[in-house]
CSV table of C-alpha atoms (C1' of nucleotides) in Angstrom, one decimal:
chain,number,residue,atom,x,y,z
A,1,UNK,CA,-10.3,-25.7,-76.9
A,2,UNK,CA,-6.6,-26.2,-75.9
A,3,UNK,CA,-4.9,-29.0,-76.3
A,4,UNK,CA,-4.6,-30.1,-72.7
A,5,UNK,CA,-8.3,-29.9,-71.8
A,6,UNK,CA,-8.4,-32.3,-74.9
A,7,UNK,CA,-6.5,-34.8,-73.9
A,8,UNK,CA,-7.9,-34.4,-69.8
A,9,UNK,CA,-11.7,-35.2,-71.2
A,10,UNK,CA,-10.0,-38.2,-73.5
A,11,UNK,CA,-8.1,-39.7,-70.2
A,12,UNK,CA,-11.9,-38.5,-68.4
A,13,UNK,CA,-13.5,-40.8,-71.0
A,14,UNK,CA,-11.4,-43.8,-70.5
A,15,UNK,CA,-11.2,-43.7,-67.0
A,16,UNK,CA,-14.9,-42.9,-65.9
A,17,UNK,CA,-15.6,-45.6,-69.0
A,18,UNK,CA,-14.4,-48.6,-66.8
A,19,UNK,CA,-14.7,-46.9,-63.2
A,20,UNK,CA,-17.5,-44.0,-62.7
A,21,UNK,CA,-16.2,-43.0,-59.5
A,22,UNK,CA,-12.2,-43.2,-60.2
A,23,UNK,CA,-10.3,-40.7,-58.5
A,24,UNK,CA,-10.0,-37.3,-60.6
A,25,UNK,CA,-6.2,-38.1,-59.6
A,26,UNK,CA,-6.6,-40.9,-62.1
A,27,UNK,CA,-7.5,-38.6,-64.7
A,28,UNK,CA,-5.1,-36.4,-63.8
A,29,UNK,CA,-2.4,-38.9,-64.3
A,30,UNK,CA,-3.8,-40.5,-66.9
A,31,UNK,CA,-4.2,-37.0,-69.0
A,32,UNK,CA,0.0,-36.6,-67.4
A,33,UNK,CA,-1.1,-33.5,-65.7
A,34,UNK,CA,-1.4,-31.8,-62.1
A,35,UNK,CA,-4.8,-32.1,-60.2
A,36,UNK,CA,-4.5,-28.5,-59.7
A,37,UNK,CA,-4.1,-28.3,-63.9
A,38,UNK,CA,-7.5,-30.7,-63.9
A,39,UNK,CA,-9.4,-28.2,-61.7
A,40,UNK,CA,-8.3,-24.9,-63.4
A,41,UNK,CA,-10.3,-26.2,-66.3
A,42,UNK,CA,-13.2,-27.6,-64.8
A,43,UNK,CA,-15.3,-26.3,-61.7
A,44,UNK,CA,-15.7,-29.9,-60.5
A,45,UNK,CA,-16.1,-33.4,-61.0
A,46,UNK,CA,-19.6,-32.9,-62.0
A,47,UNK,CA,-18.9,-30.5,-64.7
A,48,UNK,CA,-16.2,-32.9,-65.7
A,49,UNK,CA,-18.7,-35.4,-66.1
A,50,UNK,CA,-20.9,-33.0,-67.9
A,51,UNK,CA,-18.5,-32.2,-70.4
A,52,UNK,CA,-17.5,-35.8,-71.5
A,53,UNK,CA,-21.0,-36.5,-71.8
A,54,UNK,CA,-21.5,-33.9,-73.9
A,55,UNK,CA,-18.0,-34.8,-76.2
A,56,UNK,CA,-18.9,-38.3,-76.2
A,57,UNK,CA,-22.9,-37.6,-77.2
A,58,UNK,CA,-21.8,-34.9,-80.2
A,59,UNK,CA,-18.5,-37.1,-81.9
A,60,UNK,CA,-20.7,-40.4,-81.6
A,61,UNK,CA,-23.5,-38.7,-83.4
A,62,UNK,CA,-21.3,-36.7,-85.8
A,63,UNK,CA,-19.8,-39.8,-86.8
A,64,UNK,CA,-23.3,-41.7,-87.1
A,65,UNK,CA,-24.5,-39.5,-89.7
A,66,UNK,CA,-22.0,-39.1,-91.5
A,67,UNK,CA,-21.8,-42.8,-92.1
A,68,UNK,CA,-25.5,-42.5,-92.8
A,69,UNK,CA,-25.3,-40.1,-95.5
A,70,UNK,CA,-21.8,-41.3,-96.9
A,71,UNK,CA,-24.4,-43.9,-99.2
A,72,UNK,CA,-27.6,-44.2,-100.7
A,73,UNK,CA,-26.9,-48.3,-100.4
A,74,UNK,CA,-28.4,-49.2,-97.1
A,75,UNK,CA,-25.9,-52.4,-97.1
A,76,UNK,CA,-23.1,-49.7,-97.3
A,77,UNK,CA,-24.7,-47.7,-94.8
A,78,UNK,CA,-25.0,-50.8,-92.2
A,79,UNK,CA,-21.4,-51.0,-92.5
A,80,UNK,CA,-20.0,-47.7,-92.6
A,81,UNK,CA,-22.2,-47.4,-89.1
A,82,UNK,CA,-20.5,-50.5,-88.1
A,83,UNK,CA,-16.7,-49.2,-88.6
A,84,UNK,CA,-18.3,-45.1,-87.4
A,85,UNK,CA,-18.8,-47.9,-83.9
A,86,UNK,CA,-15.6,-49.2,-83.8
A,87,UNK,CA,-13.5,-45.8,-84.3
A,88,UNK,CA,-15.1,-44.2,-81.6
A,89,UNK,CA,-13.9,-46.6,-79.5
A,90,UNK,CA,-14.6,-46.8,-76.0
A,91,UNK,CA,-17.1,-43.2,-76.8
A,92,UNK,CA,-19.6,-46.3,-78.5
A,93,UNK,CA,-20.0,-48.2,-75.5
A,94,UNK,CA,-20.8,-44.8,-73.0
A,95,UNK,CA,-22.6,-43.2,-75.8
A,96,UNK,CA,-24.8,-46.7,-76.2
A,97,UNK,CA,-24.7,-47.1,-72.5
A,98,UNK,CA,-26.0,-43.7,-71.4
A,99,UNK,CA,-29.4,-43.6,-73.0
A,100,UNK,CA,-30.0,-47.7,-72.2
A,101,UNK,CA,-29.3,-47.5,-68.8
A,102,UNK,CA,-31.9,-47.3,-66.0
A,103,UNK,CA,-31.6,-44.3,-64.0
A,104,UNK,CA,-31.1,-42.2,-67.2
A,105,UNK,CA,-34.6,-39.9,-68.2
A,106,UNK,CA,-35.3,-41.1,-71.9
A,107,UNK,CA,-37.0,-38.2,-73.2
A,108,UNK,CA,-37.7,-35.9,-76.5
A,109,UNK,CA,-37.2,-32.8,-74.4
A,110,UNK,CA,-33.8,-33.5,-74.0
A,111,UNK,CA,-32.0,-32.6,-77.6
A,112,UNK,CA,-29.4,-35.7,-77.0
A,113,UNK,CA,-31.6,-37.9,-76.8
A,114,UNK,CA,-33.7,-36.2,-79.4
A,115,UNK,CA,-30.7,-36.9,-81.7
A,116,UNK,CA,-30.0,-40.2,-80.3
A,117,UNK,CA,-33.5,-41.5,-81.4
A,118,UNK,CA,-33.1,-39.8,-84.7
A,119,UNK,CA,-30.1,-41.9,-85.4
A,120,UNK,CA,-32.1,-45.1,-83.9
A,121,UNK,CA,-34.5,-44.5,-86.1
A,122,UNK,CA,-32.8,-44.2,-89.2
A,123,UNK,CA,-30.8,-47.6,-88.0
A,124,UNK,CA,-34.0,-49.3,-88.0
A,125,UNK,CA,-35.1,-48.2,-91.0
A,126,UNK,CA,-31.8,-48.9,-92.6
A,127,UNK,CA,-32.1,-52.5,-91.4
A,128,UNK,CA,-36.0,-52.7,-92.5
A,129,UNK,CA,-35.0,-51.7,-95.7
A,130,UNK,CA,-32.2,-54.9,-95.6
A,131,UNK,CA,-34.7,-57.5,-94.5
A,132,UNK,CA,-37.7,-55.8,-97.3
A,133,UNK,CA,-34.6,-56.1,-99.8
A,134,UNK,CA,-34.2,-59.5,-98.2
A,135,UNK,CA,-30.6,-59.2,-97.2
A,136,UNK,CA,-31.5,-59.3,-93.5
A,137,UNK,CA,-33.2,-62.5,-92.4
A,138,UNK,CA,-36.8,-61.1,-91.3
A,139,UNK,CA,-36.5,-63.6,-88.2
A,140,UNK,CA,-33.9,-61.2,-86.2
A,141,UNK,CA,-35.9,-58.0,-85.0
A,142,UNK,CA,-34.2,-54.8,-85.3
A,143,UNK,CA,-34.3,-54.7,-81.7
A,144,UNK,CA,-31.9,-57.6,-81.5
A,145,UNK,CA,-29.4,-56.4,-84.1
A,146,UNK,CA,-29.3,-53.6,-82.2
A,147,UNK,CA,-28.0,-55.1,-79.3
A,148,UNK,CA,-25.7,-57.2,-81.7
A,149,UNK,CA,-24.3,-54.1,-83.2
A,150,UNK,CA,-23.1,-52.4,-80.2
A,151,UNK,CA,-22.3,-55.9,-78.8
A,152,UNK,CA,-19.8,-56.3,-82.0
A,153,UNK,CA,-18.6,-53.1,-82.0
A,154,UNK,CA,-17.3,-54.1,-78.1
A,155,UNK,CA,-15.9,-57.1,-79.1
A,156,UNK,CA,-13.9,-55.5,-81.7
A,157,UNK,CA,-12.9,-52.6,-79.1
A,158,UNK,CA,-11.5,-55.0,-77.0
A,159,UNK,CA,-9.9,-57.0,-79.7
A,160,UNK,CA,-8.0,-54.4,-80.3
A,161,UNK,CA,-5.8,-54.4,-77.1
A,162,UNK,CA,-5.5,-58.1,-77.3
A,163,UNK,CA,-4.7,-59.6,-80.8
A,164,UNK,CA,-1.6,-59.5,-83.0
A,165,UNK,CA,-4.2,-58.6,-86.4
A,166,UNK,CA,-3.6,-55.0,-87.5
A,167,UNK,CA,-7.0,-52.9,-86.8
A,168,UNK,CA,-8.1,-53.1,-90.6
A,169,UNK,CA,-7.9,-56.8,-90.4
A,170,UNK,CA,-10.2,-56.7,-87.5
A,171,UNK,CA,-12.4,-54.5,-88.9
A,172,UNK,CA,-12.8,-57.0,-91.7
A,173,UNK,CA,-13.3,-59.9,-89.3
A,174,UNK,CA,-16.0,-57.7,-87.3
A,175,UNK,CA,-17.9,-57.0,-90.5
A,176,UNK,CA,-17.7,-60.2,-92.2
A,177,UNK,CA,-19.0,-61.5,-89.2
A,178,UNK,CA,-21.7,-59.2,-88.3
A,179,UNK,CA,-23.3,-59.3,-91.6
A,180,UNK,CA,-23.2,-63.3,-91.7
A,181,UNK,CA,-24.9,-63.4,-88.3
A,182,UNK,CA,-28.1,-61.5,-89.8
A,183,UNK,CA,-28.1,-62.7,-93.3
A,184,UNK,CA,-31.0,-64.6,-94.5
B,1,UNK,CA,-21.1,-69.7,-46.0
B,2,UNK,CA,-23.9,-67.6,-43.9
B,3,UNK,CA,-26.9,-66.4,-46.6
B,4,UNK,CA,-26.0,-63.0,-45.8
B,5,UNK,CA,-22.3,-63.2,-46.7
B,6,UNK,CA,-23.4,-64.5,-49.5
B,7,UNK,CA,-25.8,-62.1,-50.7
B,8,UNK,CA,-23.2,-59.2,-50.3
B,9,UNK,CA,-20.9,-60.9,-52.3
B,10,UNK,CA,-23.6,-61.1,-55.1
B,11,UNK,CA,-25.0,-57.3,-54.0
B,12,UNK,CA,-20.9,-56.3,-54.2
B,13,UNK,CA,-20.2,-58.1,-57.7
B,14,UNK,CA,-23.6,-56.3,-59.1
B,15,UNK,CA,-22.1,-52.4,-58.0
B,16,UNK,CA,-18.7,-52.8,-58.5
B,17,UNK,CA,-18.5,-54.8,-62.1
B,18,UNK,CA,-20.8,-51.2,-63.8
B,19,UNK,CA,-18.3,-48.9,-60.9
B,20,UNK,CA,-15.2,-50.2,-59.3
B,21,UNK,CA,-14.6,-47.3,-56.6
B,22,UNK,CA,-18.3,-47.3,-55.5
B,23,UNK,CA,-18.8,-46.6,-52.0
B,24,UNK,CA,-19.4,-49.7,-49.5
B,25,UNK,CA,-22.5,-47.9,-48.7
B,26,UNK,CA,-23.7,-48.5,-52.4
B,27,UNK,CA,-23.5,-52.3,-51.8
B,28,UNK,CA,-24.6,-52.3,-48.6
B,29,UNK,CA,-28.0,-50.8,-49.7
B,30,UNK,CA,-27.9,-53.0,-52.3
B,31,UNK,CA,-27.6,-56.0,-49.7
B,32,UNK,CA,-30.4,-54.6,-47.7
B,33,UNK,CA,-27.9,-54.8,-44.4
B,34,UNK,CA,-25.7,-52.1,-42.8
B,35,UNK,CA,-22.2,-51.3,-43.8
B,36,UNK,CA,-21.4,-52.2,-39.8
B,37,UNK,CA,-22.4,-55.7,-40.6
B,38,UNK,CA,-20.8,-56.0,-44.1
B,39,UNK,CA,-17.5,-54.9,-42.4
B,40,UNK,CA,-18.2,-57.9,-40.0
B,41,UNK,CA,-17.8,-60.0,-42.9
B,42,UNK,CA,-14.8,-58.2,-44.9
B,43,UNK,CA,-11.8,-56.8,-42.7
B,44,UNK,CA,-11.7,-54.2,-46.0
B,45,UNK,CA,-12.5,-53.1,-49.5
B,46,UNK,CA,-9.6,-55.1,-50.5
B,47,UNK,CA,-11.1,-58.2,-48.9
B,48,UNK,CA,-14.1,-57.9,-50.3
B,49,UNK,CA,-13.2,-57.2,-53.9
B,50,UNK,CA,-10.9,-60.1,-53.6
B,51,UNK,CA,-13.8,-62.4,-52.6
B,52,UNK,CA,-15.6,-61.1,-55.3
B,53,UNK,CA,-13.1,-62.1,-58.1
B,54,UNK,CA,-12.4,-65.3,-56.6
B,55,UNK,CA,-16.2,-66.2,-56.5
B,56,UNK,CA,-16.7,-64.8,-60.0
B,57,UNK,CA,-13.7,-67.2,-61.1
B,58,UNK,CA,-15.5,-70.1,-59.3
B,59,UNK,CA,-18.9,-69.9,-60.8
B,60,UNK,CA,-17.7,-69.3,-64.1
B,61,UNK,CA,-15.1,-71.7,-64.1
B,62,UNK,CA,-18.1,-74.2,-63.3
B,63,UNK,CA,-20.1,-73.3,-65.4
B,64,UNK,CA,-17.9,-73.6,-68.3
B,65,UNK,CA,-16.2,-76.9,-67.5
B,66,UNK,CA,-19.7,-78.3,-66.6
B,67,UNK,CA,-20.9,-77.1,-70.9
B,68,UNK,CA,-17.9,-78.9,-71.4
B,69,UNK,CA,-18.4,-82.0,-69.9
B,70,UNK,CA,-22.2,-82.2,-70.9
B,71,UNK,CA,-21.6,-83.5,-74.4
B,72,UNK,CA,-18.7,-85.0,-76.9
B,73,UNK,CA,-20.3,-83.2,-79.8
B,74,UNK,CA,-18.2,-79.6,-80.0
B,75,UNK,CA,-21.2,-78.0,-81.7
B,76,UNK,CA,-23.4,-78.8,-78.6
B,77,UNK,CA,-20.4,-77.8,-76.6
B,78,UNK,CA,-19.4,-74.6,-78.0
B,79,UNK,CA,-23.5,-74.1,-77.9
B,80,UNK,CA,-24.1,-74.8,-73.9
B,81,UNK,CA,-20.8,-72.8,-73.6
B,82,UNK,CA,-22.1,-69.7,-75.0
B,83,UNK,CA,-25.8,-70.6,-72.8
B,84,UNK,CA,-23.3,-71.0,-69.9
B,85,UNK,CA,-22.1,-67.3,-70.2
B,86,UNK,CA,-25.2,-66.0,-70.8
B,87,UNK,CA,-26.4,-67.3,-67.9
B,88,UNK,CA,-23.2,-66.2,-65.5
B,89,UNK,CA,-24.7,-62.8,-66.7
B,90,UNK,CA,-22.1,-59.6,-65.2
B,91,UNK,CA,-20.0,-62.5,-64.5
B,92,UNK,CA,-19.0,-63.6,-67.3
B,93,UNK,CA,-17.8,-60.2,-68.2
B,94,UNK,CA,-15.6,-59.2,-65.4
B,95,UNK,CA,-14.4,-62.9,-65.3
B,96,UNK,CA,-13.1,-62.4,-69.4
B,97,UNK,CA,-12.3,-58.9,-68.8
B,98,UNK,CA,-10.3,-60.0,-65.4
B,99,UNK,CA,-7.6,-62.1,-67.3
B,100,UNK,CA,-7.6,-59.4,-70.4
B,101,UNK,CA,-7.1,-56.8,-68.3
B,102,UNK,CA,-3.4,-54.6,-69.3
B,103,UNK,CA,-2.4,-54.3,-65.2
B,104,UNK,CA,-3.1,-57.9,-64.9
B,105,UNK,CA,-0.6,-60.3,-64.7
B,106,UNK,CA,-1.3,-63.2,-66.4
B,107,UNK,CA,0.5,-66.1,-65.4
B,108,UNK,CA,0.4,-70.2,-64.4
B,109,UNK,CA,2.0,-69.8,-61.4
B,110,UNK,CA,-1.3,-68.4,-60.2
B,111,UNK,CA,-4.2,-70.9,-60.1
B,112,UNK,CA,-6.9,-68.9,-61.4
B,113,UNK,CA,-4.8,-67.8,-64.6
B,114,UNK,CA,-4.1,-71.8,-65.0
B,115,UNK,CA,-7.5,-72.7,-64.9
B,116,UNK,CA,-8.5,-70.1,-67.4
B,117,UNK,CA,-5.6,-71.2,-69.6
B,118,UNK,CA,-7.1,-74.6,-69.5
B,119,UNK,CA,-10.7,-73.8,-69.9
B,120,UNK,CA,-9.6,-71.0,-73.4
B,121,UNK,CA,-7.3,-74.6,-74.2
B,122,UNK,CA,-10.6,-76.3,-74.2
B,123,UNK,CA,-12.9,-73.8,-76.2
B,124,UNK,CA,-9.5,-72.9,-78.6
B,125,UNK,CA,-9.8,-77.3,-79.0
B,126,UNK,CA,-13.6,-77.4,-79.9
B,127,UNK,CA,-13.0,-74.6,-82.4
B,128,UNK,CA,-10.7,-76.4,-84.4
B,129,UNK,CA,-12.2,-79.0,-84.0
B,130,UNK,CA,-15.3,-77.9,-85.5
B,131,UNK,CA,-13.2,-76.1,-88.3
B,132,UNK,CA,-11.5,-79.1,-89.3
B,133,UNK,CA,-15.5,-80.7,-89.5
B,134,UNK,CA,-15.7,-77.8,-92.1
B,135,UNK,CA,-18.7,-76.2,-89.6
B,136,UNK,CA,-16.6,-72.9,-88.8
B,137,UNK,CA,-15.1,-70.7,-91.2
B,138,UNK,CA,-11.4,-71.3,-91.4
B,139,UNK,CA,-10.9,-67.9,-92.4
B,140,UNK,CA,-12.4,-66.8,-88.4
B,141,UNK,CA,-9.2,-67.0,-85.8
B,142,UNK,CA,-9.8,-68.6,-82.8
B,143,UNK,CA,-8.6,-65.7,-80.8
B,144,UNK,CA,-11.2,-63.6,-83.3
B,145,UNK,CA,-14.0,-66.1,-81.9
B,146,UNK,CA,-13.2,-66.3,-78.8
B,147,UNK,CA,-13.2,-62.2,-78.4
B,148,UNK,CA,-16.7,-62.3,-81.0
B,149,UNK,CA,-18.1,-65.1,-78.0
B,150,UNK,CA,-17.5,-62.7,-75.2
B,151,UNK,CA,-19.4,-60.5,-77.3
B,152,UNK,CA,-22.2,-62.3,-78.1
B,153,UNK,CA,-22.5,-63.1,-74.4
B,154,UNK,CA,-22.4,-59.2,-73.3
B,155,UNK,CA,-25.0,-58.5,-76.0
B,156,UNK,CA,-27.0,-60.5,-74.6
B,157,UNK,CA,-27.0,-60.2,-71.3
B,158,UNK,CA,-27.5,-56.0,-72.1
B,159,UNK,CA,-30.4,-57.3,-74.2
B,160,UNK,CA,-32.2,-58.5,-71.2
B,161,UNK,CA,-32.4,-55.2,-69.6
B,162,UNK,CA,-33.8,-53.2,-73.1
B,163,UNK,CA,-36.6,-55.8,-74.9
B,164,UNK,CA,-39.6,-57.2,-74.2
B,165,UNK,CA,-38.1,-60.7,-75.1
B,166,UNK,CA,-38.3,-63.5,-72.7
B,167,UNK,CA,-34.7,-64.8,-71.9
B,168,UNK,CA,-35.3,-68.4,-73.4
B,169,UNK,CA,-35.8,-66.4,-77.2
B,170,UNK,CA,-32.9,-64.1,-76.6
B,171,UNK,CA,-30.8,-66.9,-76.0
B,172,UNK,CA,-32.0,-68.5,-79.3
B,173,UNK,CA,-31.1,-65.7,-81.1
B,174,UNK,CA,-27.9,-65.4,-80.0
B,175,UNK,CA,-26.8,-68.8,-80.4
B,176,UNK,CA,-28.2,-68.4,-83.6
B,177,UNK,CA,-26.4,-65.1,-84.7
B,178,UNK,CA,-23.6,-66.5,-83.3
B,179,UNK,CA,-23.6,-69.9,-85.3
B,180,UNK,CA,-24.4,-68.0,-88.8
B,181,UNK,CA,-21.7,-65.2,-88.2
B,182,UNK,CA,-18.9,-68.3,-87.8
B,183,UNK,CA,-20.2,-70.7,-90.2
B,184,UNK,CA,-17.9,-71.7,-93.2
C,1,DT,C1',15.9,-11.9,-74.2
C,2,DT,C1',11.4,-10.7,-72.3
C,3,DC,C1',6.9,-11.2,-71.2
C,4,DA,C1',2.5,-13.6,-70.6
C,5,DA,C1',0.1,-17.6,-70.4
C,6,DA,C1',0.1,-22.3,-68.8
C,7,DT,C1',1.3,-25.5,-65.6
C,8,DG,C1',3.3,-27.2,-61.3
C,9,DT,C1',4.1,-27.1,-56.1
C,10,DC,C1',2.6,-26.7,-51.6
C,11,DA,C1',-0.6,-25.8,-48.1
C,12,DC,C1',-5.1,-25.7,-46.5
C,13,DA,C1',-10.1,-26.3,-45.3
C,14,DC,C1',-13.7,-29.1,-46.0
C,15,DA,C1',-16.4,-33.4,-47.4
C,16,DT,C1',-16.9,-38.1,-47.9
C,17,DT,C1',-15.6,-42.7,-47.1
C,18,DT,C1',-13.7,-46.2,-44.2
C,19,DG,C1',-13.2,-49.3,-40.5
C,20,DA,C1',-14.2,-50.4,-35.8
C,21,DG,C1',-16.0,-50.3,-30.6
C,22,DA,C1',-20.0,-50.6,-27.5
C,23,DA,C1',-24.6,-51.3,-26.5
C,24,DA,C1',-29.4,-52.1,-28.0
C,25,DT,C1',-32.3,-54.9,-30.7
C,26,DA,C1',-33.8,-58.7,-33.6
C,27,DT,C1',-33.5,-63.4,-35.1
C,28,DT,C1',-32.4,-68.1,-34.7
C,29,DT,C1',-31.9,-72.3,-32.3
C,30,DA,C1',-32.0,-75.6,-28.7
D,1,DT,C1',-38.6,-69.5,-23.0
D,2,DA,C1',-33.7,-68.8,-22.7
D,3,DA,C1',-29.3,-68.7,-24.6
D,4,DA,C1',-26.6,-67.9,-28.5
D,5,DT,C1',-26.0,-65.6,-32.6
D,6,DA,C1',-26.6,-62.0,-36.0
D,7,DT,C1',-27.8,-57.4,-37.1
D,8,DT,C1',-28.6,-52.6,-36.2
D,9,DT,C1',-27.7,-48.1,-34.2
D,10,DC,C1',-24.8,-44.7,-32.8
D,11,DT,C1',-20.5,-43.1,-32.3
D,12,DC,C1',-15.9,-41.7,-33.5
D,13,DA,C1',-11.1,-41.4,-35.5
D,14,DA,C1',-8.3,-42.1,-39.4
D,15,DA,C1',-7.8,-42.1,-44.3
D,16,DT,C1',-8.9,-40.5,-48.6
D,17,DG,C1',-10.7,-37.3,-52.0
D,18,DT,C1',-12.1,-32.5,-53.4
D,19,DG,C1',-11.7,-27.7,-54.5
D,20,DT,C1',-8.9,-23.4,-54.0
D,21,DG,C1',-5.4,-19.7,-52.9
D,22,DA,C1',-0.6,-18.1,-53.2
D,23,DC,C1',3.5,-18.4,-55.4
D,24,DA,C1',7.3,-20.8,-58.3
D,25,DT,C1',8.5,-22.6,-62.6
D,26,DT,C1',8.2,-23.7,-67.3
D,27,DT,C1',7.0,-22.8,-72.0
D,28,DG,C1',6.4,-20.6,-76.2
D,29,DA,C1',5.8,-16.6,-79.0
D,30,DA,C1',7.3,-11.7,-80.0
DNA sequence: TTCAAATGTCACACATTTGAGAAATATTTA
DNA sequence: TAAATATTTCTCAAATGTGTGACATTTGAA
């Protein structure tokens, strides 16, 4: 993949992240190329679309597991899924966003969401495991620190465009706080 | 204010806070009236989005000063404060994200920026406050809070939509979460 | 330098969205 | 019920967005 259709699904990503309907001119400008440069690499919007889906749903998930299988610790794991969150950035939020929201299909036929699940699943287990090893507090449903996650993960996002902290010391902050909220 | 202009407004705030360049039509529908008679009540897109802000920057504003005002205790404060933006919902988000945003222009010559100056003064106040009763971590910022409160808030209101929860628990456990992940 | 690939410029047809007039219909209010 | 008011329906012109062809320009590697 060249360089330019990289950075066009990036400015894609950022733009259709806070306005779905935005002008492909927007992209265009945002990615500092032509319209005309836009279209010669995708047939249309829709295909656009398709494809930022598709980059959002793969890096996410690539990310995901690796955190996942970077310990055996499932504290470690919690928070190496945490930070995965926050470098993907604005990806979390869509990637979170597209299989929660209400006109989207949920279904096993479909492999992302196939994979999506499989990474839910081992989230859950990796915060059953915390509240069996009593580290989680067995009152907060996995469920809820689910919502809390992705919820951190946006705070810390936007954070990041607001404070003077460097990223790491956010990072720290996002964690330190996260784990306090569902400790025992 | 006529029950229909109102209803738009709320219709309009609904479509354009998840897609900014949605199509009148969109909130129209949404309205359950025609676009004829929404452009009856907004000369333009323009107008209307205006509106939009400005009521979301009233019923926040409200809602905030009134969690304010309900108690002298800054635990109960910062407490109905986080109920208050639970319960502003979509709001609450654009309202944060409104004042955040890069291309806005954040300044006290406008009265909206002034008043949410004076209401972030206020929350900033009760944070100290409580640190210097040793309740909040001194280690936690209160820029870091007031990003992890937004959170919280968005979290939440997100939670609404995915669990089988009733609101009154959800809001229990994010007051909760959100108490534990501050604490000293 | 030279050539090919990538990108930009401009022009165009077409689709969608926007905003508004005029008359018909529905709803409210006195 | 009758008048006043609000809404819908149908219509249309202007504005904006979309996708593409033809050709010019730039860029980078040989």
């Amino acid at each position: 993949m060249t360089h330019t259709k990289k950075r066009i699904i990036e400015s894609a990503i950022r733009i259709f992240n806070e306005d779905l309907s935005a002008p492909l001119q927007k992209v265009a400008d945002n990615a500092a190329v032509t319209r005309r440069t836009l279209h010669r690499y995708f047939k249309d919007r829709n295909e656009l679309v398709a494809v930022c889906k598709q980059a959002i749903e793969s890096s996410c998930k690539k990310a995901m597991i690796s955190a996942i299988q970077s310990s055996d610790d499932a504290l470690i794991q919690l928070e190496r899924m945490l930070y995965a969150g926050i470098d993907c950035g604005a990806k979390y939020s869509v990637f979170y966003k597209l299989h929660q929201s209400k006109d989207h299909k949920h279904t096993h036929q479909n492999k992302n969401c196939a994979d999506y699940d499989h990474i839910y699943n081992q989230f859950q287990g990796i915060i059953i495991e915390l509240q069996k090893e009593g580290k989680i507090s067995p009152a907060m449903s996995p469920e809820w620190i689910q919502v809390l996650h992705s919820g951190i993960i946006e705070s810390t996002v936007n954070a990041r465009q607001t404070t003077t902290k460097s990223f790491e010391e956010i990072k720290e902050l996002a964690w330190t706080s996260y784990i306090k909220a569902i400790a025992p």
